[in-house]
Every structure is written in C-alpha cells, then in structure tokens.
Amino acid sequence: MKHFINLKDISSKDLRKIILDAKKRKNIRKKLNTLEVDKGAPLKGKLLIQMFEKSSLRTRLSFYLAIKQLGGGTVTLRSNELHLGQGGESIADTAKILSTYGDGFMMRTDDDKKIENFKEHLSIPIINGLSPSSHPTQVLSDVFTVEEIKKKPISKLKICWIGDSNNVLDSLIAASVKFSFKLSIGCPKKFEPSKNVLEWVRKNKKKIFIFNDPKKAVRGSDVIFSDKVISLNDKVDKRKKTEQFKRFKINKKLIRHAKKDCIFLHCLPRGSEVSNDIFLGKHSRVWQQALNRVHVQKSILLYCFGKLR
Ligand code: CP
Ligand code: NVA
C-alpha cells in the first residue's frame, strides 16, 4: 500500500512511472466516452472515499472520473456532515471505519497534521487532495501537461512561477528537485518560500532561483505558472496582499520577456494575478491542464492500489 501525500516523499522513479502510465492510458482511450471504463477495468469494485474540508470543483470531479474510468466508484463526504473530531469520535475511529468500508481515501484539508493522523490509523492508501503545505496531484499532473505540450522532458525546459509561496509552489519546488528542472520564482521579498522549503532543496543538492523582479524571473522561460495571490487557507489582509503583488501581474507586457512560444498554466480558480487576455489568450493551456488531472490521477490511484504497470 502506498500513500500519495507529498511529492518529496515519493521517488523520482515512481513519479516518472506514474507519468508514463498516464500518457499510455490517455492515448489508448482517445475514442472512449467520458464514463467508459479502461480495458481490463483495473480498479473494478474498488471504492474511493473523498472528503473535502474546503471547496473544490476540479479535484472532486477529476477524481470521480479517474476512479470511474478504472472501473471503480467514489463517494464524496463533506467533513461538516460527519462526527469527525466531534461528539467523541476520534480520527482513529473515523479512519478505522473508512478502512472498513472503502479501498482508498482522498482528502482536502486545512491541516497537514490531520493527514498524518489519518495515515497513522488507516489501513488503506491516503491521497492529499490539497493541504496548506502541498497540492501534489495538481503539480504531478502539471508536469505531465508541460511535457505533453512541449514534447520534451521537463528537465530540458525553463520553468517559471510568478506568485505567492503557497501549497502549489511548494509542490512545484519538490517537482523541480524530483524531475531536475530549472525553476525561477518571481515574488515580493516578503513572500519568498519558507526557510524549511529552501533547506530541503539545499539538502537535496539542488538550486532554485528567486527574483523580486518579475521580468528577471520570466526571462527566457518556456512555461509560466501562476496561482491565486490569496489561497483558501490565507488569513491575511487581502487588500494589502493583493496590492503587494500588483507588480507581479501576468500580462502582455510581462510575458514578452519569456520565450516567444512560452505557455501559461494556472491550476484555477484564478484571481487578479493574471490578465484576462493572457488567461484566455494564445499562450494559455489552462483547460488542457485541468483535464489532464483525470489522466494523471488515474495513474496515481493505480500507484496507490499497487496496480501500476
Ligand atoms: N485546481 C484545483 O485543485 O481546483 P479545485 O480547488 O476546484 O479542486
Ligand atoms: N493555492 C490555492 C490552490 C487552489 C487549487 C489554494 O490553496 O487555495
């Protein structure tokens, strides 16, 4: 049984295997309808329990389609409708019940410790569907999207992130180490990645490049990533933070500093960090990026269920 909690805890070899499997599966099912099951129905009869403590559109739907296309099924729980931590029901008891009824558990939470707590008491795999410290399913899928569009290993490309040092960036930094790609980050000084994250990069003998000038970060990039300035778990003065990021808006002027054929990716939902013309324009691949989550998460599920080819 394998968990999928943080990219940094999974070997580069396994991450690469997941991407390769996703590529094969995506190609094979080109002519199949949305709910048609992959040949061999590798997860036939399996139940994925999903639990959301925060809003989600894409993660919820893409996991639904992923497990369905593998022959299994899913049920989605809202944490506020469970006993979870209330009325005397411990996480240990909830985890025991989840393991009795289900085969896998995907959760989105505001608390990294809760994932660890569940992991300790579950006897089924757990997948992190976004936490304050990471969004691993999103970023692994984004690596897949970059390679699919650029038709090159990501290690041969220059990747840039313009925006907040949040969960998605933490996973992108982990991916830059695991897949050995060059990552430049553009953000205000006050919002640079945490010491812990930078220390982990150093320990792994890798380097990331941080700029407080967005033009310098973008220069020569093949891919520009961004995300909302205000994340779901952000308890900040929203107006002040948005103002501090004003200079970092991705617009026509800024994108000129990247390579001519650079692509723009964003996990959605979006905010004021990107202009409408860039988000909907010729550089943007955000819809393809969103759809690919289905394909990559199928292979993540197979990895967790010990069925990856
Ligand atoms: N990108 C992403 O995780 O979207 P949702 O919050 O809608 O799941
Ligand atoms: N950083 C964002 C990602 C949303 C998918 C958040 O945590 O809200």
Tab-separated table of C-alpha atoms and ligand atoms in Angstrom:
chain	number	residue	atom	x	y	z
A	1	MET	CA	0.000	0.000	0.000
A	2	LYS	CA	1.350	3.403	-0.995
A	3	HIS	CA	0.212	6.853	0.096
A	4	PHE	CA	0.368	9.989	-2.049
A	5	ILE	CA	0.839	12.858	0.380
A	6	ASN	CA	3.839	14.905	-0.742
A	7	LEU	CA	5.930	14.708	-3.911
A	8	LYS	CA	9.089	14.992	-1.868
A	9	ASP	CA	8.382	11.651	-0.169
A	10	ILE	CA	7.953	9.737	-3.446
A	11	SER	CA	10.909	8.564	-5.514
A	12	SER	CA	11.644	10.195	-8.878
A	13	LYS	CA	11.393	6.733	-10.420
A	14	ASP	CA	7.842	6.193	-9.153
A	15	LEU	CA	6.772	9.703	-10.177
A	16	ARG	CA	8.134	9.092	-13.677
A	17	LYS	CA	6.333	5.732	-13.815
A	18	ILE	CA	3.034	7.436	-12.949
A	19	ILE	CA	3.517	9.966	-15.764
A	20	LEU	CA	4.386	7.280	-18.295
A	21	ASP	CA	1.341	5.227	-17.359
A	22	ALA	CA	-0.891	8.304	-17.654
A	23	LYS	CA	0.482	9.017	-21.112
A	24	LYS	CA	-0.241	5.467	-22.313
A	25	ARG	CA	-3.723	5.411	-20.797
A	26	LYS	CA	-4.640	8.816	-22.215
A	27	ASN	CA	-3.591	7.725	-25.717
A	28	ILE	CA	-5.425	4.421	-25.595
A	29	ARG	CA	-8.774	5.864	-24.558
A	30	LYS	CA	-8.956	8.681	-27.107
A	31	LYS	CA	-12.118	7.290	-28.677
A	32	LEU	CA	-13.882	6.340	-25.451
A	33	ASN	CA	-16.675	8.349	-23.864
A	34	THR	CA	-16.231	10.075	-20.517
A	35	LEU	CA	-17.617	7.261	-18.373
A	36	GLU	CA	-16.414	4.300	-20.415
A	37	VAL	CA	-14.057	2.073	-18.467
A	38	ASP	CA	-10.427	1.417	-19.473
A	39	LYS	CA	-9.721	-2.042	-20.876
A	40	GLY	CA	-9.246	-4.550	-18.087
A	41	ALA	CA	-11.053	-2.323	-15.529
A	42	PRO	CA	-8.035	-2.417	-13.194
A	43	LEU	CA	-9.875	-0.962	-10.191
A	44	LYS	CA	-13.113	-2.877	-10.687
A	45	GLY	CA	-15.128	-3.000	-7.472
A	46	LYS	CA	-12.904	-0.519	-5.624
A	47	LEU	CA	-14.327	2.417	-3.676
A	48	LEU	CA	-12.505	5.727	-3.296
A	49	ILE	CA	-13.858	7.814	-0.429
A	50	GLN	CA	-13.276	11.541	-0.943
A	51	MET	CA	-13.551	14.074	1.848
A	52	PHE	CA	-13.431	17.850	1.439
A	53	GLU	CA	-12.957	20.290	4.286
A	54	LYS	CA	-12.689	23.100	1.731
A	55	SER	CA	-14.282	23.958	-1.611
A	56	SER	CA	-13.293	22.093	-4.753
A	57	LEU	CA	-14.537	21.757	-8.307
A	58	ARG	CA	-11.678	20.236	-10.307
A	59	THR	CA	-10.203	17.869	-7.724
A	60	ARG	CA	-13.624	16.478	-6.867
A	61	LEU	CA	-14.689	15.887	-10.475
A	62	SER	CA	-11.330	14.661	-11.742
A	63	PHE	CA	-11.076	12.021	-9.004
A	64	TYR	CA	-14.664	10.989	-9.706
A	65	LEU	CA	-13.845	10.455	-13.384
A	66	ALA	CA	-10.483	8.877	-12.617
A	67	ILE	CA	-11.820	6.082	-10.438
A	68	LYS	CA	-14.857	5.558	-12.714
A	69	GLN	CA	-12.648	5.147	-15.791
A	70	LEU	CA	-10.678	2.495	-13.913
A	71	GLY	CA	-13.838	0.536	-13.132
A	72	GLY	CA	-14.339	1.648	-9.515
A	73	GLY	CA	-16.608	4.123	-7.796
A	74	THR	CA	-16.483	7.022	-5.396
A	75	VAL	CA	-18.472	8.633	-2.633
A	76	THR	CA	-17.850	12.214	-1.553
A	77	LEU	CA	-18.125	13.262	2.078
A	78	ARG	CA	-18.369	16.764	3.481
A	79	SER	CA	-16.440	16.938	6.709
A	80	ASN	CA	-19.088	19.093	8.413
A	81	GLU	CA	-21.651	16.313	7.982
A	82	LEU	CA	-19.520	13.721	9.807
A	83	HIS	CA	-18.784	13.253	13.515
A	84	LEU	CA	-15.104	13.880	12.766
A	85	GLY	CA	-13.497	15.222	15.928
A	86	GLN	CA	-16.919	15.969	17.456
A	87	GLY	CA	-19.230	14.081	19.824
A	88	GLY	CA	-16.305	11.991	20.971
A	89	GLU	CA	-15.426	10.373	17.628
A	90	SER	CA	-11.683	10.382	17.178
A	91	ILE	CA	-9.813	10.462	13.875
A	92	ALA	CA	-8.597	6.969	14.762
A	93	ASP	CA	-12.190	5.663	14.859
A	94	THR	CA	-13.155	7.520	11.660
A	95	ALA	CA	-10.059	6.118	9.939
A	96	LYS	CA	-10.962	2.594	11.037
A	97	ILE	CA	-14.447	2.958	9.570
A	98	LEU	CA	-13.135	4.443	6.309
A	99	SER	CA	-10.757	1.485	6.017
A	100	THR	CA	-13.616	-0.948	6.677
A	101	TYR	CA	-15.939	0.474	4.011
A	102	GLY	CA	-13.531	1.838	1.415
A	103	ASP	CA	-10.373	0.987	-0.504
A	104	GLY	CA	-8.774	4.423	-0.750
A	105	PHE	CA	-9.201	7.820	0.889
A	106	MET	CA	-8.616	11.211	-0.728
A	107	MET	CA	-8.827	14.273	1.483
A	108	ARG	CA	-8.578	18.042	1.143
A	109	THR	CA	-7.811	19.735	4.409
A	110	ASP	CA	-6.617	22.892	6.113
A	111	ASP	CA	-4.403	20.898	8.432
A	112	ASP	CA	-1.340	18.893	7.362
A	113	LYS	CA	-1.254	17.162	10.746
A	114	LYS	CA	-4.701	15.718	10.102
A	115	ILE	CA	-3.389	13.894	7.022
A	116	GLU	CA	-0.562	12.425	9.105
A	117	ASN	CA	-3.042	11.472	11.805
A	118	PHE	CA	-5.294	9.721	9.292
A	119	LYS	CA	-2.306	7.999	7.706
A	120	GLU	CA	-1.334	6.544	11.055
A	121	HIS	CA	-4.744	4.967	11.590
A	122	LEU	CA	-5.837	3.997	8.063
A	123	SER	CA	-5.187	0.603	6.569
A	124	ILE	CA	-5.993	1.943	3.065
A	125	PRO	CA	-3.978	4.460	0.990
A	126	ILE	CA	-4.454	8.179	1.560
A	127	ILE	CA	-4.110	10.843	-1.133
A	128	ASN	CA	-3.576	14.518	-0.384
A	129	GLY	CA	-6.088	16.484	-2.474
A	130	LEU	CA	-4.599	19.829	-1.277
A	131	SER	CA	-3.324	20.879	2.121
A	132	PRO	CA	-1.670	24.080	3.377
A	133	SER	CA	1.755	22.669	2.501
A	134	SER	CA	1.148	20.950	-0.821
A	135	HIS	CA	-1.020	20.143	-3.822
A	136	PRO	CA	0.808	17.100	-5.176
A	137	THR	CA	-1.829	15.675	-7.533
A	138	GLN	CA	-2.121	19.058	-9.253
A	139	VAL	CA	1.596	19.520	-9.744
A	140	LEU	CA	2.357	15.996	-10.949
A	141	SER	CA	-0.384	16.457	-13.497
A	142	ASP	CA	1.122	19.825	-14.464
A	143	VAL	CA	4.493	18.170	-15.160
A	144	PHE	CA	2.600	15.788	-17.462
A	145	THR	CA	0.897	18.726	-19.222
A	146	VAL	CA	4.173	20.581	-19.759
A	147	GLU	CA	5.824	17.516	-21.330
A	148	GLU	CA	2.736	16.751	-23.419
A	149	ILE	CA	2.675	20.255	-24.901
A	150	LYS	CA	6.402	20.867	-25.200
A	151	LYS	CA	7.150	17.291	-26.330
A	152	LYS	CA	10.327	17.303	-24.255
A	153	PRO	CA	11.354	16.096	-20.819
A	154	ILE	CA	10.695	18.896	-18.332
A	155	SER	CA	14.384	18.787	-17.319
A	156	LYS	CA	15.167	20.430	-20.664
A	157	LEU	CA	12.859	23.387	-20.038
A	158	LYS	CA	12.976	26.575	-18.056
A	159	ILE	CA	10.015	26.808	-15.728
A	160	CYS	CA	8.922	29.976	-14.007
A	161	TRP	CA	6.477	30.654	-11.171
A	162	ILE	CA	5.108	34.136	-10.643
A	163	GLY	CA	3.127	34.469	-7.450
A	164	ASP	CA	2.716	33.590	-3.832
A	165	SER	CA	4.793	30.983	-1.998
A	166	ASN	CA	1.859	28.695	-1.383
A	167	ASN	CA	0.992	24.991	-1.429
A	168	VAL	CA	1.125	24.713	-5.237
A	169	LEU	CA	4.567	26.341	-5.363
A	170	ASP	CA	5.836	24.067	-2.574
A	171	SER	CA	4.849	21.056	-4.661
A	172	LEU	CA	6.351	22.639	-7.793
A	173	ILE	CA	9.627	23.125	-5.909
A	174	ALA	CA	9.526	19.464	-4.854
A	175	ALA	CA	8.873	18.533	-8.501
A	176	SER	CA	11.838	20.659	-9.642
A	177	VAL	CA	14.082	18.522	-7.452
A	178	LYS	CA	12.480	15.196	-8.379
A	179	PHE	CA	12.454	15.907	-12.132
A	180	SER	CA	15.588	18.112	-12.208
A	181	PHE	CA	14.198	21.162	-13.933
A	182	LYS	CA	15.259	24.760	-13.650
A	183	LEU	CA	12.764	26.778	-11.620
A	184	SER	CA	12.740	30.571	-11.337
A	185	ILE	CA	10.376	32.196	-8.870
A	186	GLY	CA	9.182	35.788	-9.057
A	187	CYS	CA	7.559	37.193	-5.908
A	188	PRO	CA	7.850	40.098	-3.467
A	189	LYS	CA	10.637	39.689	-0.906
A	190	LYS	CA	8.137	39.203	1.913
A	191	PHE	CA	6.508	36.253	0.124
A	192	GLU	CA	9.532	34.115	-0.726
A	193	PRO	CA	9.465	30.352	0.005
A	194	SER	CA	9.964	29.389	3.644
A	195	LYS	CA	13.334	28.517	5.139
A	196	ASN	CA	12.240	24.881	5.566
A	197	VAL	CA	11.461	24.528	1.892
A	198	LEU	CA	14.762	26.157	0.859
A	199	GLU	CA	16.655	23.980	3.322
A	200	TRP	CA	15.093	20.853	1.817
A	201	VAL	CA	16.197	21.974	-1.663
A	202	ARG	CA	19.746	22.566	-0.389
A	203	LYS	CA	19.822	19.187	1.331
A	204	ASN	CA	18.933	17.585	-1.991
A	205	LYS	CA	21.829	19.426	-3.625
A	206	LYS	CA	19.550	21.381	-5.942
A	207	LYS	CA	19.023	25.074	-6.519
A	208	ILE	CA	16.027	27.270	-7.245
A	209	PHE	CA	16.266	30.869	-8.419
A	210	ILE	CA	14.313	33.597	-6.634
A	211	PHE	CA	13.793	37.112	-8.017
A	212	ASN	CA	11.909	40.065	-6.617
A	213	ASP	CA	11.645	41.463	-10.128
A	214	PRO	CA	9.058	39.552	-12.196
A	215	LYS	CA	10.793	40.378	-15.510
A	216	LYS	CA	14.003	38.716	-14.339
A	217	ALA	CA	12.118	35.617	-13.218
A	218	VAL	CA	10.232	35.301	-16.506
A	219	ARG	CA	13.253	35.920	-18.767
A	220	GLY	CA	13.730	33.076	-21.266
A	221	SER	CA	11.023	30.856	-19.739
A	222	ASP	CA	9.302	28.039	-21.612
A	223	VAL	CA	6.476	27.826	-19.077
A	224	ILE	CA	4.955	30.398	-16.729
A	225	PHE	CA	2.900	29.128	-13.809
A	226	SER	CA	0.774	31.200	-11.523
A	227	ASP	CA	-1.902	30.784	-8.862
A	228	LYS	CA	-4.154	32.975	-6.760
A	229	VAL	CA	-2.455	35.511	-4.534
A	230	ILE	CA	-4.990	34.708	-1.813
A	231	SER	CA	-5.237	30.963	-1.179
A	232	LEU	CA	-8.107	29.198	0.575
A	233	ASN	CA	-6.171	28.984	3.848
A	234	ASP	CA	-4.784	32.538	3.717
A	235	LYS	CA	-5.708	34.503	6.802
A	236	VAL	CA	-4.226	37.831	5.729
A	237	ASP	CA	-5.282	41.368	4.961
A	238	LYS	CA	-6.469	40.507	1.454
A	239	ARG	CA	-6.408	44.039	0.087
A	240	LYS	CA	-2.895	44.671	1.356
A	241	LYS	CA	-1.509	41.403	-0.027
A	242	THR	CA	-3.168	41.912	-3.411
A	243	GLU	CA	-1.602	45.387	-3.543
A	244	GLN	CA	1.838	43.945	-2.716
A	245	PHE	CA	1.543	41.587	-5.713
A	246	LYS	CA	0.370	44.249	-8.172
A	247	ARG	CA	3.774	44.449	-9.900
A	248	PHE	CA	3.689	40.667	-10.432
A	249	LYS	CA	0.567	40.541	-12.581
A	250	ILE	CA	0.994	38.348	-15.630
A	251	ASN	CA	0.031	40.442	-18.609
A	252	LYS	CA	1.149	41.062	-22.185
A	253	LYS	CA	3.981	43.327	-21.047
A	254	LEU	CA	5.471	40.775	-18.697
A	255	ILE	CA	5.053	37.750	-20.959
A	256	ARG	CA	7.174	39.472	-23.626
A	257	HIS	CA	10.212	38.635	-21.517
A	258	ALA	CA	9.568	34.883	-21.794
A	259	LYS	CA	10.298	32.756	-24.866
A	260	LYS	CA	8.037	33.508	-27.801
A	261	ASP	CA	6.406	30.094	-27.627
A	262	CYS	CA	6.079	30.019	-23.839
A	263	ILE	CA	2.917	28.567	-22.367
A	264	PHE	CA	0.899	29.850	-19.426
A	265	LEU	CA	-0.500	27.421	-16.843
A	266	HIS	CA	-2.757	28.037	-13.843
A	267	CYS	CA	-4.446	25.464	-11.615
A	268	LEU	CA	-7.595	27.582	-11.131
A	269	PRO	CA	-9.537	29.158	-9.551
A	270	ARG	CA	-7.980	32.423	-10.720
A	271	GLY	CA	-7.870	35.933	-9.289
A	272	SER	CA	-6.254	39.237	-10.193
A	273	GLU	CA	-2.757	37.719	-10.699
A	274	VAL	CA	-3.314	37.279	-14.444
A	275	SER	CA	-4.949	39.486	-17.046
A	276	ASN	CA	-7.958	38.134	-18.872
A	277	ASP	CA	-6.262	38.358	-22.261
A	278	ILE	CA	-3.356	36.170	-21.117
A	279	PHE	CA	-5.602	33.696	-19.319
A	280	LEU	CA	-7.765	33.259	-22.425
A	281	GLY	CA	-5.073	34.023	-24.987
A	282	LYS	CA	-2.747	32.046	-27.261
A	283	HIS	CA	-0.159	31.194	-24.591
A	284	SER	CA	-2.690	29.722	-22.203
A	285	ARG	CA	-3.203	25.950	-21.873
A	286	VAL	CA	-5.259	26.026	-18.698
A	287	TRP	CA	-8.190	23.916	-19.960
A	288	GLN	CA	-5.931	21.126	-21.220
A	289	GLN	CA	-4.107	21.373	-17.882
A	290	ALA	CA	-7.368	20.938	-15.935
A	291	LEU	CA	-8.478	17.935	-17.993
A	292	ASN	CA	-5.142	16.172	-17.613
A	293	ARG	CA	-5.773	15.837	-13.904
A	294	VAL	CA	-8.160	12.987	-14.710
A	295	HIS	CA	-5.470	11.094	-16.622
A	296	VAL	CA	-2.671	11.577	-14.114
A	297	GLN	CA	-4.842	10.878	-11.088
A	298	LYS	CA	-5.846	7.543	-12.628
A	299	SER	CA	-2.194	6.549	-12.581
A	300	ILE	CA	-1.798	7.948	-9.050
A	301	LEU	CA	-4.704	5.736	-7.960
A	302	LEU	CA	-3.094	2.716	-9.625
A	303	TYR	CA	0.189	3.531	-7.850
A	304	CYS	CA	-1.608	3.700	-4.506
A	305	PHE	CA	-3.509	0.475	-5.151
A	306	GLY	CA	-0.320	-1.329	-6.171
A	307	LYS	CA	-1.526	-1.772	-9.749
A	308	LEU	CA	0.792	0.472	-11.710
A	309	ARG	CA	2.146	-1.368	-14.752
B	1	CP	N1	-7.038	23.249	-9.057
B	1	CP	C1	-7.836	22.747	-8.110
B	1	CP	O1	-7.404	21.977	-7.229
B	1	CP	O2	-9.123	23.136	-8.215
B	1	CP	P1	-10.280	22.879	-7.154
B	1	CP	O3	-9.964	23.727	-5.954
B	1	CP	O4	-11.540	23.313	-7.840
B	1	CP	O5	-10.302	21.422	-6.795
B	2	NVA	N1	-3.245	27.823	-3.694
B	2	NVA	C1	-4.641	27.597	-3.923
B	2	NVA	C2	-4.839	26.427	-4.838
B	2	NVA	C3	-6.271	26.144	-5.199
B	2	NVA	C4	-6.433	24.945	-6.060
B	2	NVA	C5	-5.345	27.375	-2.600
B	2	NVA	O1	-4.800	26.702	-1.721
B	2	NVA	O2	-6.433	27.902	-2.434
